[in-house]
Amino acid sequence: MRRNPFDEVEELLDRVSRQVEEGMAAGGLQVPGTVPVDVADRDEEYVVTADLPGYETDDIELTLSDGTLHLEADRFDEGEFDEGRYIRRERTETSVNRRIRLPEPVDEDGVAAGFENGVLTVRLPKESGGEDSKQIDIE
């Protein structure tokens, strides 16, 4: 009995579909150019945690405007490689960004951010917020 050649294609599509669904359920899928973040509601504040390995504090810009936290990070490697030659070079420039809409207004003056070991943590105390945007310094 001859096997239908489309059966293999259908099996492959089913397998890919299952992997995508499992990845979405586990929160494992990420759009390229975005930053994986966790947003925790800790009663009196929101805590946003973002993974930014390889970035420095000066590479990261945080802005809070109209209840939305905007995170943008740019990195450009200008260093030259004097010993030998590159076979492949993919880490020269990286830019990522993310906008996180907060469910409630926050106290813009109380916002604090820290960056340690490639992990950015932003603490946003809950309260009524203003209409202007505010630049956030990272400690």
Coordinates of C-alpha atoms in Angstrom, one line a residue:
M1 CA 0.0 0.0 0.0
R2 CA 1.3 3.4 -1.0
R3 CA 1.6 6.1 1.6
N4 CA 0.2 9.6 0.9
P5 CA 3.1 12.1 0.7
F6 CA 1.0 14.7 2.3
D7 CA 0.7 12.7 5.5
E8 CA 4.3 13.6 6.4
V9 CA 3.7 17.3 5.8
E10 CA 0.5 17.1 7.9
E11 CA 2.4 15.4 10.8
L12 CA 5.1 18.0 10.6
L13 CA 2.5 20.9 10.8
D14 CA 0.8 19.2 13.7
R15 CA 4.1 18.8 15.6
V16 CA 5.0 22.5 15.0
S17 CA 1.5 23.6 16.0
R18 CA 1.8 21.7 19.3
Q19 CA 5.2 23.2 20.0
V20 CA 3.9 26.7 19.4
E21 CA 0.9 26.1 21.7
E22 CA 3.1 24.6 24.4
G23 CA 5.5 27.6 24.1
M24 CA 2.7 30.1 24.4
A25 CA 1.2 28.3 27.4
A26 CA 4.6 28.3 29.1
G27 CA 5.3 32.0 28.2
G28 CA 8.3 30.8 26.2
L29 CA 7.7 32.6 22.9
Q30 CA 9.2 36.0 22.4
V31 CA 9.0 38.4 19.5
P32 CA 12.5 39.3 18.1
G33 CA 13.6 42.8 19.3
T34 CA 11.5 42.7 22.4
V35 CA 12.6 42.1 26.0
P36 CA 11.2 39.3 28.1
V37 CA 9.6 40.8 31.2
D38 CA 7.7 39.8 34.3
V39 CA 5.2 42.2 35.9
A40 CA 4.3 41.4 39.5
D41 CA 1.5 43.0 41.4
R42 CA 2.7 43.3 45.0
D43 CA -0.2 45.0 46.7
E44 CA 1.3 48.5 47.1
E45 CA 3.5 48.4 44.0
Y46 CA 4.1 46.9 40.6
V47 CA 7.5 45.3 40.0
V48 CA 8.7 44.9 36.5
T49 CA 11.7 42.7 35.9
A50 CA 13.4 42.5 32.5
D51 CA 16.3 40.4 31.3
L52 CA 19.0 42.5 29.5
P53 CA 22.1 40.4 29.4
G54 CA 25.1 42.1 27.9
Y55 CA 23.8 45.6 28.3
E56 CA 25.2 48.4 30.5
T57 CA 23.2 50.9 32.6
D58 CA 24.0 53.6 30.1
D59 CA 22.6 51.5 27.2
I60 CA 19.1 51.5 28.8
E61 CA 16.4 54.2 28.7
L62 CA 13.2 54.0 30.8
T63 CA 10.3 56.4 30.4
L64 CA 6.9 56.4 32.1
S65 CA 4.1 58.2 30.3
D66 CA 0.3 57.9 30.5
G67 CA 0.4 54.7 32.5
T68 CA 2.9 53.0 30.2
L69 CA 6.5 52.0 31.0
H70 CA 8.6 52.2 27.9
L71 CA 11.9 50.3 28.0
E72 CA 14.5 50.8 25.2
A73 CA 18.0 49.4 25.1
D74 CA 20.6 49.9 22.4
R75 CA 24.1 48.4 22.3
F76 CA 26.8 48.8 19.6
D77 CA 30.1 47.1 19.7
E78 CA 32.7 49.4 18.2
G79 CA 35.7 47.4 19.5
E80 CA 38.1 46.1 16.9
F81 CA 39.4 42.6 16.9
D82 CA 43.2 42.7 16.5
E83 CA 44.1 39.1 17.0
G84 CA 43.0 37.1 14.0
R85 CA 39.8 37.5 12.1
Y86 CA 36.1 36.9 12.6
I87 CA 34.5 33.9 11.0
R88 CA 31.1 35.1 12.0
R89 CA 30.1 38.3 13.7
E90 CA 26.5 38.7 14.9
R91 CA 26.9 40.7 18.2
T92 CA 27.8 44.1 16.8
E93 CA 24.5 46.0 17.3
T94 CA 21.5 45.1 19.3
S95 CA 18.4 47.1 20.0
V96 CA 15.4 46.0 22.0
N97 CA 12.3 47.7 23.3
R98 CA 9.1 47.0 25.2
R99 CA 6.1 48.9 26.3
I100 CA 4.3 47.8 29.4
R101 CA 0.8 49.1 30.1
L102 CA 0.2 49.4 33.8
P103 CA -3.3 48.4 35.0
E104 CA -3.5 51.3 37.6
P105 CA -1.9 54.8 37.9
V106 CA 1.4 54.9 39.8
D107 CA 3.3 57.5 41.9
E108 CA 5.7 58.7 39.3
D109 CA 7.9 60.4 41.9
G110 CA 8.3 57.1 43.8
V111 CA 9.5 55.0 40.8
A112 CA 12.9 53.4 41.3
A113 CA 15.0 51.2 39.0
G114 CA 18.0 49.1 39.5
F115 CA 20.2 47.0 37.2
E116 CA 22.3 44.1 38.4
N117 CA 23.8 41.1 36.6
G118 CA 21.9 41.8 33.4
V119 CA 18.5 42.1 35.2
L120 CA 16.6 45.3 35.3
T121 CA 14.1 45.8 38.2
V122 CA 11.6 48.7 38.2
R123 CA 9.5 49.4 41.2
L124 CA 6.4 51.4 40.6
P125 CA 4.4 52.4 43.7
K126 CA 0.6 52.5 43.1
E127 CA -1.1 55.8 43.3
S128 CA -2.7 58.4 41.1
G129 CA -0.3 59.5 38.3
G130 CA 0.3 62.6 36.3
E131 CA -0.2 63.3 32.6
D132 CA 3.4 64.1 31.7
S133 CA 6.1 61.7 30.9
K134 CA 9.0 61.1 33.3
Q135 CA 12.5 59.9 32.7
I136 CA 13.6 57.2 35.1
D137 CA 17.2 57.0 36.3
I138 CA 18.6 53.6 36.8
E139 CA 20.7 53.1 39.9

